[in-house]
mmCIF file of C-alpha atoms in Angstrom:
data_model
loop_
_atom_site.group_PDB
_atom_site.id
_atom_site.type_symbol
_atom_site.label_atom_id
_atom_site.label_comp_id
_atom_site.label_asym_id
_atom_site.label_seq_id
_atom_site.Cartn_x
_atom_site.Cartn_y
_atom_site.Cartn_z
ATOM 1 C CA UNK F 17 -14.749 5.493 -3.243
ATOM 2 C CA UNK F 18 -15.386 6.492 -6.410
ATOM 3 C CA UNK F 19 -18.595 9.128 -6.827
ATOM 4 C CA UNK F 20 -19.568 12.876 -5.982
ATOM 5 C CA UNK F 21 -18.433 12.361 -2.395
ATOM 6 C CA UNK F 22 -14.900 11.724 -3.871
ATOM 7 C CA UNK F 23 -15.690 14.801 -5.814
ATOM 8 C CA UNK F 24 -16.954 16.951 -3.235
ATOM 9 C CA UNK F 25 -13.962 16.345 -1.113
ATOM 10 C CA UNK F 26 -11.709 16.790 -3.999
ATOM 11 C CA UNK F 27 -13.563 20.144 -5.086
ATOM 12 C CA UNK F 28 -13.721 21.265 -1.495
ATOM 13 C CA UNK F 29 -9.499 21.371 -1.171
ATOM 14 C CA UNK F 30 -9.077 22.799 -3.767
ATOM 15 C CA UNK F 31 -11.687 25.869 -2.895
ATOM 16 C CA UNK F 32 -9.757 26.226 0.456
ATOM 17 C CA UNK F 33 -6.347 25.151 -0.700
ATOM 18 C CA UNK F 34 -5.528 29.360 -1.613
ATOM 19 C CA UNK F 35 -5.501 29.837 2.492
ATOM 20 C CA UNK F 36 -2.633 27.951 2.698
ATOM 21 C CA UNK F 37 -1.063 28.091 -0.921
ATOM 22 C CA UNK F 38 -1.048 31.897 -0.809
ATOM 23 C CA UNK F 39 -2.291 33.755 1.642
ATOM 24 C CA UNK F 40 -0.830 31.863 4.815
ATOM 25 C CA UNK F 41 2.190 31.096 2.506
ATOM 26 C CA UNK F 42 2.519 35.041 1.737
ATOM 27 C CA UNK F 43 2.184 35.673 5.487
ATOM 28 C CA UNK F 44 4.893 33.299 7.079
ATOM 29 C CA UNK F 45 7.075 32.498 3.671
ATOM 30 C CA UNK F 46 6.696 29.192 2.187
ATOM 31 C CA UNK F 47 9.935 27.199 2.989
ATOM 32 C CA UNK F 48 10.275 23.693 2.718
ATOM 33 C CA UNK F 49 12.988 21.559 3.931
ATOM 34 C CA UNK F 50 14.427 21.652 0.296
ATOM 35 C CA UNK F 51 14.466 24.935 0.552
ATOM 36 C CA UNK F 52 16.393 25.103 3.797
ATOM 37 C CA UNK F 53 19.208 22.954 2.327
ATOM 38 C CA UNK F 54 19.345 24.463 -1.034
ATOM 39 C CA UNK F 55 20.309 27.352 0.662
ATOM 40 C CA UNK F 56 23.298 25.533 2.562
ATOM 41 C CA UNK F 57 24.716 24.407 -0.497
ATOM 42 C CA UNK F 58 24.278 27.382 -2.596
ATOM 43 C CA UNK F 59 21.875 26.487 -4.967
ATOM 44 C CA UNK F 60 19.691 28.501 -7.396
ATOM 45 C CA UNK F 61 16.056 27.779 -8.501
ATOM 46 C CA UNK F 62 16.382 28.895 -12.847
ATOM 47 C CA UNK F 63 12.801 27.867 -13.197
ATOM 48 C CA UNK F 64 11.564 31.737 -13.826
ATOM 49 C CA UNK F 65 14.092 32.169 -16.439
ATOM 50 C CA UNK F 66 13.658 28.914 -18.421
ATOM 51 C CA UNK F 67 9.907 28.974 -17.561
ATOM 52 C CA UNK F 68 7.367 27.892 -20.633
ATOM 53 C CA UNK F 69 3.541 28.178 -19.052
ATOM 54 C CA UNK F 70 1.504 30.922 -18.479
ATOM 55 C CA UNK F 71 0.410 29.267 -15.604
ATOM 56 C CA UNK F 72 3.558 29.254 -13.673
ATOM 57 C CA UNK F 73 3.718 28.628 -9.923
ATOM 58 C CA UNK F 74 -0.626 27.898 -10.020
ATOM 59 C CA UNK F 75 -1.225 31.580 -11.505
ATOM 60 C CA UNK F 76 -3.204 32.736 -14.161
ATOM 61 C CA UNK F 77 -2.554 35.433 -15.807
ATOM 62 C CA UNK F 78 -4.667 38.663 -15.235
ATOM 63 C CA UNK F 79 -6.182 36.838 -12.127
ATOM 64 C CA UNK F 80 -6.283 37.573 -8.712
ATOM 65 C CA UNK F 81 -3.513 35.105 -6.889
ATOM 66 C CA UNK F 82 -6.180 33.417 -4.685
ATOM 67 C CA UNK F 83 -8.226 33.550 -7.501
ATOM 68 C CA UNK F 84 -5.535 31.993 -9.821
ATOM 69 C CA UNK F 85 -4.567 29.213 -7.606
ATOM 70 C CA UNK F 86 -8.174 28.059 -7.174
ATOM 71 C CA UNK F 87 -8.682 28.166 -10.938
ATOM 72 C CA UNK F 88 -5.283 25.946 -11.346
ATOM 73 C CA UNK F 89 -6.766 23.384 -9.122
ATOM 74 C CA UNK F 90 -9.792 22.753 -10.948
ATOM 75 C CA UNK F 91 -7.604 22.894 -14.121
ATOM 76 C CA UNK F 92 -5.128 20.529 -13.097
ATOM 77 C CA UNK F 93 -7.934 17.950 -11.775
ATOM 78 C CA UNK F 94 -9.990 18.453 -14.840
ATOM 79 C CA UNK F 95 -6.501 17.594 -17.019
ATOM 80 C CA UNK F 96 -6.505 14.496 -14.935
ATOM 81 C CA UNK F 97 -9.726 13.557 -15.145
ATOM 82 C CA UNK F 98 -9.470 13.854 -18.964
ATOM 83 C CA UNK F 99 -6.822 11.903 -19.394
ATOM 84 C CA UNK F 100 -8.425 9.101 -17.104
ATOM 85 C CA UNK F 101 -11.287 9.191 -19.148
ATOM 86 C CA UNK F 102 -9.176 8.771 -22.770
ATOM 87 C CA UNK F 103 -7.177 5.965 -21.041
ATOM 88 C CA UNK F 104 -10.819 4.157 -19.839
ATOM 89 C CA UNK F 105 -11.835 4.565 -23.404
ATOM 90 C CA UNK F 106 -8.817 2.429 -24.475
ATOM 91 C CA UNK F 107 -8.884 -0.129 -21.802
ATOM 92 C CA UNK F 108 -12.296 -0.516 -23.054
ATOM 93 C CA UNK F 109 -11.785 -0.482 -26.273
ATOM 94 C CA UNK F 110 -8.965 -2.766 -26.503
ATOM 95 C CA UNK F 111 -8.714 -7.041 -25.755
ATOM 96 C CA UNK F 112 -8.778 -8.334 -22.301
ATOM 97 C CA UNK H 1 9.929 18.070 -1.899
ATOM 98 C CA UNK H 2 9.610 19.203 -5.606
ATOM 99 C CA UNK H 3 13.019 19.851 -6.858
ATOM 100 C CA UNK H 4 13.086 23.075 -9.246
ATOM 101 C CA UNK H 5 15.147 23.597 -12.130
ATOM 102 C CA UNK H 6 18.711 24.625 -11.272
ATOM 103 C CA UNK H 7 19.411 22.147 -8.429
ATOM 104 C CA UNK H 8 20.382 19.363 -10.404
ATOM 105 C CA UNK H 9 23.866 18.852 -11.913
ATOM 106 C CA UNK H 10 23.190 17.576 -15.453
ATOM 107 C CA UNK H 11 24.709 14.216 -14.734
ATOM 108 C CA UNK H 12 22.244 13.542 -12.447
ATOM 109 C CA UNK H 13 19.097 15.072 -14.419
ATOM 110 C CA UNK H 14 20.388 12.447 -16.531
ATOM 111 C CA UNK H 15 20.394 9.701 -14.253
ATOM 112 C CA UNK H 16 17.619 10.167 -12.621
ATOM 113 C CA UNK H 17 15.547 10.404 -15.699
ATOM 114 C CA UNK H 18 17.325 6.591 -17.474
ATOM 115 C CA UNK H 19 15.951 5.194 -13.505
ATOM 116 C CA UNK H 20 12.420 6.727 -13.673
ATOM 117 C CA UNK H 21 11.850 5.258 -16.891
ATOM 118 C CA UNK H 22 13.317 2.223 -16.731
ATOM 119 C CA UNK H 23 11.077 1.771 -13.616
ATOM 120 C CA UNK H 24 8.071 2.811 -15.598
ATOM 121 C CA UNK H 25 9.075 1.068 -18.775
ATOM 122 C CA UNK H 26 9.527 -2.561 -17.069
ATOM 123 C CA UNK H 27 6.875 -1.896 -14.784
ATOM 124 C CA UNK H 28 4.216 -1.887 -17.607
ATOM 125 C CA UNK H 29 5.561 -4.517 -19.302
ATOM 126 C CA UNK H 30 6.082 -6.724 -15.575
ATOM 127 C CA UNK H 31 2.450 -5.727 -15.030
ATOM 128 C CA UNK H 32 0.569 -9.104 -14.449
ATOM 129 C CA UNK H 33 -2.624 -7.184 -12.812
ATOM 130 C CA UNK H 34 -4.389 -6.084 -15.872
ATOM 131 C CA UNK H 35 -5.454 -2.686 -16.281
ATOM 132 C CA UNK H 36 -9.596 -2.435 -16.402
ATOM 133 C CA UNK H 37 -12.136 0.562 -16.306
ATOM 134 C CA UNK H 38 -12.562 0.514 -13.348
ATOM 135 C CA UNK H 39 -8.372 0.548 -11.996
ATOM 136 C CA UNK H 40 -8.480 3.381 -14.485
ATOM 137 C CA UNK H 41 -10.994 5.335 -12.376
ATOM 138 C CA UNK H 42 -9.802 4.639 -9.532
ATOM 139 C CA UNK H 43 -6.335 5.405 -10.428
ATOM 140 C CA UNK H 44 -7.631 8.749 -11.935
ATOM 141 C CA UNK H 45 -9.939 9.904 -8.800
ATOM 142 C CA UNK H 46 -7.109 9.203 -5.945
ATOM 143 C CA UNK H 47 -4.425 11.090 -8.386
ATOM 144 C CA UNK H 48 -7.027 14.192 -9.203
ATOM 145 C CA UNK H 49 -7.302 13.831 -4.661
ATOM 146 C CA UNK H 50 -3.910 13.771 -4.005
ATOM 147 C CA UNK H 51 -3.422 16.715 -6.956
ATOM 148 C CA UNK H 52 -5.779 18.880 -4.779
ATOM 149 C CA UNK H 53 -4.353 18.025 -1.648
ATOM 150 C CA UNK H 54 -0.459 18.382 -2.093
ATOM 151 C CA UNK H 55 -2.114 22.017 -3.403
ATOM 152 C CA UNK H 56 -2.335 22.385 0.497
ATOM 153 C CA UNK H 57 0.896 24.150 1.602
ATOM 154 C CA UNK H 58 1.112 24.386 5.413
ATOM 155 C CA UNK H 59 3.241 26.321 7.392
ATOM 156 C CA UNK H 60 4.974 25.191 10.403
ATOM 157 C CA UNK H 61 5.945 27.279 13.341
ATOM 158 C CA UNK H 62 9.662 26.892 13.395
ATOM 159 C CA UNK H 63 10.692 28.051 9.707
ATOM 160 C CA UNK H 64 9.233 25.188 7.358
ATOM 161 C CA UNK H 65 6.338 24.185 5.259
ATOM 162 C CA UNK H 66 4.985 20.886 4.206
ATOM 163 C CA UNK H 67 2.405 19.759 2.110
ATOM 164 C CA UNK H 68 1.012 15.642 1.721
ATOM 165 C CA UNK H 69 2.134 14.068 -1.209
ATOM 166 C CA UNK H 70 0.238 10.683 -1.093
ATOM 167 C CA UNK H 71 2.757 8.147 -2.624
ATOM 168 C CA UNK H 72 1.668 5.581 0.224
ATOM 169 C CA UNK H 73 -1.811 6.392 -0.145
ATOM 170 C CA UNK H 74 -1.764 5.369 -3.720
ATOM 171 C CA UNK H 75 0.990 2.525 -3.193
ATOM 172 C CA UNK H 76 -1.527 0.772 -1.000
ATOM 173 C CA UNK H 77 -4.560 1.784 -2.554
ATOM 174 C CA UNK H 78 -3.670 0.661 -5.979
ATOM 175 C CA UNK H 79 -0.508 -1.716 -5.797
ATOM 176 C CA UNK H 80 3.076 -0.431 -6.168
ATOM 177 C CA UNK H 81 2.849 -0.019 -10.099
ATOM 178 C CA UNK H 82 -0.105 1.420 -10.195
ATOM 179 C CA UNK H 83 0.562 3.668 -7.073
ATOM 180 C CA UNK H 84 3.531 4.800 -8.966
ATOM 181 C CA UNK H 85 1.688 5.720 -12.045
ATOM 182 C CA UNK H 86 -0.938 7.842 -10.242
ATOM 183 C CA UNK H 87 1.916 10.014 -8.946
ATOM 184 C CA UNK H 88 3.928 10.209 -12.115
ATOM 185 C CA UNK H 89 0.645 11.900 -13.357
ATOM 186 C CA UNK H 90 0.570 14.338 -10.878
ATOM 187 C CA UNK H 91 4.205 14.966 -10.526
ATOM 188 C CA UNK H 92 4.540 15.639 -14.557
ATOM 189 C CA UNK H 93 1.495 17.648 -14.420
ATOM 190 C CA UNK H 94 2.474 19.388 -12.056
ATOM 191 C CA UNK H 95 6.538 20.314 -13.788
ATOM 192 C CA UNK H 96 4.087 20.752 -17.336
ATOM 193 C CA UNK H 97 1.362 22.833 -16.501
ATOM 194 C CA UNK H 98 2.495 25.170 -13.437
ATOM 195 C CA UNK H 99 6.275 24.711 -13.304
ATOM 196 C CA UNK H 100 6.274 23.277 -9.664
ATOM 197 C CA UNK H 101 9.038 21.386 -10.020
ATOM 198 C CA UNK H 102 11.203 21.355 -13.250
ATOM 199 C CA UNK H 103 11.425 20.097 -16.606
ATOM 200 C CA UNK H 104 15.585 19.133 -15.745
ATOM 201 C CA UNK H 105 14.831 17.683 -12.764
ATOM 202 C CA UNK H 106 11.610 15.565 -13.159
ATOM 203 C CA UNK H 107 12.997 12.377 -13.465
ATOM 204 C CA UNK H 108 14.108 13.049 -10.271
ATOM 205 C CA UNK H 109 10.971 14.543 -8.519
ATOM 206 C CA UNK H 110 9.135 10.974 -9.966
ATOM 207 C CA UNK H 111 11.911 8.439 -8.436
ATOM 208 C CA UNK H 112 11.390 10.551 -5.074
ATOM 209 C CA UNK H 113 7.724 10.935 -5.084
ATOM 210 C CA UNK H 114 6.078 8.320 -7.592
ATOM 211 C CA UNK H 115 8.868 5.705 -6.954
ATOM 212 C CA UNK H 116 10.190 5.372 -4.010
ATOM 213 C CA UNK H 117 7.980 7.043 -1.718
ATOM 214 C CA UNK H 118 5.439 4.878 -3.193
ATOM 215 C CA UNK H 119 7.308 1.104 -2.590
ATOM 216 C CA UNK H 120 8.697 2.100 0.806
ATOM 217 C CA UNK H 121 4.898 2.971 2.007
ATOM 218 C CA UNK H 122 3.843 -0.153 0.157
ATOM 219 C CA UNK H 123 5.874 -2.364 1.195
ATOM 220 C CA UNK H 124 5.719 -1.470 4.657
ATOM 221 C CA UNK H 125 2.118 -1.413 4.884
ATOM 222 C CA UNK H 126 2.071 -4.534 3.768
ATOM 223 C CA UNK H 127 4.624 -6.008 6.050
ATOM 224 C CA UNK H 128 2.732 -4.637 9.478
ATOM 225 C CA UNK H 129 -1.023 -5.743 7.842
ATOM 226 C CA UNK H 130 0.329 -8.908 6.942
ATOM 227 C CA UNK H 131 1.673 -9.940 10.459
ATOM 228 C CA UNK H 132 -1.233 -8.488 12.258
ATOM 229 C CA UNK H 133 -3.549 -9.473 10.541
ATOM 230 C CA UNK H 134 -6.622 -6.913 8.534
ATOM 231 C CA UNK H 135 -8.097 -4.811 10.661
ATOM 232 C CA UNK H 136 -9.048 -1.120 11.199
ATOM 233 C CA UNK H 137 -6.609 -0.327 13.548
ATOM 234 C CA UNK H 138 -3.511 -2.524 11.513
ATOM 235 C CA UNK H 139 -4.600 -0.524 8.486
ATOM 236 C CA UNK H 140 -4.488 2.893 10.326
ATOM 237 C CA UNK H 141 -0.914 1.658 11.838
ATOM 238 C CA UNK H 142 0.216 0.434 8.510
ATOM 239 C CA UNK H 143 -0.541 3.221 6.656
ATOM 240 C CA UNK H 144 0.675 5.822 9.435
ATOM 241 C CA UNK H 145 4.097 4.042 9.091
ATOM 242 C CA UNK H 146 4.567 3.281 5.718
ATOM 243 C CA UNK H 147 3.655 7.054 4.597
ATOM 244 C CA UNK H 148 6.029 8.277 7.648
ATOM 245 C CA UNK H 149 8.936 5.913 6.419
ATOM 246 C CA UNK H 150 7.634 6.830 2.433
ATOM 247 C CA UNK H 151 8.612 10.351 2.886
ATOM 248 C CA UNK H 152 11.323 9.852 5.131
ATOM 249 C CA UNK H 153 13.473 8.141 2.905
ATOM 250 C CA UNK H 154 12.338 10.079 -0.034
ATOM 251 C CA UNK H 155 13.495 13.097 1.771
ATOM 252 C CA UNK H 156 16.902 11.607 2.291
ATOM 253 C CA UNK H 157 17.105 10.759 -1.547
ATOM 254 C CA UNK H 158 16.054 14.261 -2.312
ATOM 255 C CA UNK H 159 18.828 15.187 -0.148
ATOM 256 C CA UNK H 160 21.439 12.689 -1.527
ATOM 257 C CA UNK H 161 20.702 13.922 -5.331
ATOM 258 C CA UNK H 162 20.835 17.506 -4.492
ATOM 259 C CA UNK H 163 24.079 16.550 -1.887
ATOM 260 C CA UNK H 164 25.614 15.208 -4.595
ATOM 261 C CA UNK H 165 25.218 17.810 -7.810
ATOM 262 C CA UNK H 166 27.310 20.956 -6.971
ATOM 263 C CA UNK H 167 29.899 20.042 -4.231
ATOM 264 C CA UNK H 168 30.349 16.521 -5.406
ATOM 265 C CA UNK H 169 30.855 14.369 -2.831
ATOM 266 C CA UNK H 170 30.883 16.806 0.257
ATOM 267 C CA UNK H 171 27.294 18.013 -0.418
ATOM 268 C CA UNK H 172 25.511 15.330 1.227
ATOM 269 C CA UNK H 173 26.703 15.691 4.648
ATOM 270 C CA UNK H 174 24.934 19.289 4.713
ATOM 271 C CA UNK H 175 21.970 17.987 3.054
ATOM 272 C CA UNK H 176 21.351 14.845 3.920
ATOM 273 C CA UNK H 177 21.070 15.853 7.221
ATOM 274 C CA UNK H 178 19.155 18.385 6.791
ATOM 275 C CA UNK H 179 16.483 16.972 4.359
ATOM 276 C CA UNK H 180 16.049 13.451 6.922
ATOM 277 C CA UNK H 181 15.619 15.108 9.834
ATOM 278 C CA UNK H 182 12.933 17.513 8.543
ATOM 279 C CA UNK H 183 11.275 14.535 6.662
ATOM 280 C CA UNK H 184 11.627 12.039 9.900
ATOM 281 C CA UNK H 185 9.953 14.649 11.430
ATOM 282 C CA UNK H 186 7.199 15.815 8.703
ATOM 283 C CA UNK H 187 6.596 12.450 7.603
ATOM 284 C CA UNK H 188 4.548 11.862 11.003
ATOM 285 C CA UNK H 189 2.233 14.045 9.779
ATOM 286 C CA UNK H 190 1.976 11.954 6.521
ATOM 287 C CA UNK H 191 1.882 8.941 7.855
ATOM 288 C CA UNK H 192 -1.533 9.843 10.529
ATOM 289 C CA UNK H 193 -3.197 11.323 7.243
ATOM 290 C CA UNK H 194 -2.408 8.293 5.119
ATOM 291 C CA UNK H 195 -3.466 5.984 8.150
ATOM 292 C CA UNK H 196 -6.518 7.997 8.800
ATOM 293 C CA UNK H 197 -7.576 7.904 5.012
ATOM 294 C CA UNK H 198 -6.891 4.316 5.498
ATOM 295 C CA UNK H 199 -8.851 3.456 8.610
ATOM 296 C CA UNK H 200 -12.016 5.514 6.778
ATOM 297 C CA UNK H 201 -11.951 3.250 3.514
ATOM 298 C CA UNK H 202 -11.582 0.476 6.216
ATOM 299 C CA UNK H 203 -14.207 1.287 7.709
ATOM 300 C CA UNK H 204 -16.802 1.854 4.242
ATOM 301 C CA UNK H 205 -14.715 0.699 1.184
ATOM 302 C CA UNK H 206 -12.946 -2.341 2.682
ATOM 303 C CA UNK H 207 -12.633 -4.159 -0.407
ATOM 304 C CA UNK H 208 -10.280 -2.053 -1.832
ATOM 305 C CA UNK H 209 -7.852 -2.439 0.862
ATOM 306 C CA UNK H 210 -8.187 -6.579 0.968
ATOM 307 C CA UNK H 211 -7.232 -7.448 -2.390
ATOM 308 C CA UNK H 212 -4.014 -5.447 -2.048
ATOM 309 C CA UNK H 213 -2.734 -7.598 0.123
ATOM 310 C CA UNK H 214 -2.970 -11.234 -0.880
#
């Protein structure tokens, strides 16, 4: 399981992930079932006014939106992968 | 299925928070399974996969969206603790990094998604492998119904917690509703992409399916 075919599959969502993340979600309006109910009771999403990172909602900024999400991807999964490979480091490291 | 900032009375930011971690805290130190090199790689390449795939937002004719979120994938992949763990790192990466999901609200979005999304697929994978013995096809069932049930009942939490912040109690009977039936209905989709995922590492990769279930 683990390997480049893991990779490859990994790498190959995230290429295609902007046709649904923003172009399909720009076209028909992302709304999830949170959404729907939110609504019913009133509620209000603060996150743009307390937000903190420049990469807000899988933008970038300066970037293209399909452009930005793709980039996010590969950020996030390289974040990941970094902190799996300080953890291994550890475990290895360490007793047992 | 992410719950943003603002949806959340602070009570139950609070609450939900004290649960996460005390399921995290006396998880690690419960752990009997040690954790080795090569849990840690697994753990890491099937949270970077689900990562990419919950990135995968699609829309359904009728006025939703859904995307997969994997708890019952990792649940049975890894074991319930360390199924939990490889959501809790995409779930907080997710609220750090790109604000999908908030900062107030993610102990929340981990007891939903890296908690009990996680043990309900688990444990109900296990229950349907372990009367019908391993096979392909009680793998592919398993998993189809433990990710199905996963997100159903996380959906109805979601709905509880939001149910319960602004219009305490009366909340929940618009949302509850609303959230399970979406989720009872999304969650079939979840449940034949975690049983087909299943029935392929079956099929190449048994051994990491076996182990999981003595």
């Amino acid at each position: 399981m683990i390997g480049w075919k893991t990779l490859l599959v990994i790498i190959t969502l995230i290429i295609i992930s902007p046709i649904f993340g923003v172009i399909l979600a720009d076209m028909v309006g992302y709304h999830e079932p949170l959404d729907v109910a939110a609504e019913m009771l009133g509620l209000h999403d603060i996150s743009e006014k307390i937000n903190w990172t420049p990469f807000f909602d899988y933008t970038i900024p300066g970037l293209d939106p399909v452009i930005g999400y793709i980039v996010s991807g590969f950020i996030g999964v390289a974040i990941i992968y970094l902190i799996g490979y300080i953890v291994r480091k550890l475990v290895s490291g360490g007793g047992k | 299925m992410h719950i943003p900032d603002g949806f959340l009375d602070p009570v139950w930011c609070i609450i939900t928070y004290l649960i996460s971690i005390t399921y995290f805290v006396a998880g690690a130190k419960i752990m009997k399974s040690p954790l080795t090199p090569g849990k840690v790689s697994l753990i890491t390449t099937l949270a970077a996969g689900i990562f990419a795939a919950q990135m995968l937002n699609w829309p359904i004719p009728g006025g939703t969206s859904l995307h997969f979120v994997g708890g019952a994938l990792a649940g049975i992949l890894l074991g319930p603790f360390y199924g939990s763990t490889a959501l809790a790192l995409v779930v907080t990466l997710q609220a750090l990094l790109f604000h999908d999901g908030g900062i107030t609200t993610l102990g929340a979005n981990l007891l939903n998604m890296a908690i009990i999304d996680v043990l309900i697929g688990y444990y109900i994978y296990r229950l349907v492998v372990a009367k019908t013995g391993f096979s392909k096809k009680t793998v592919f069932i398993g998993g189809l119904l433990g990710g199905w049930m996963g997100i159903f009942i996380a959906g109805v939490a979601c709905g509880v917690e939001i149910g319960l912040s602004p219009q305490f109690p009366y909340g929940v009977l618009i949302s509850v509703p609303a959230m399970g039936v979406w989720h009872f209905i999304l969650g079939i989709i979840e449940g034949i992409i975690t049983g087909s995922v299943l029935f392929y590492i079956a099929s190449k990769n048994p051994e990491l399916l076996v182990g999981n279930v003595r």
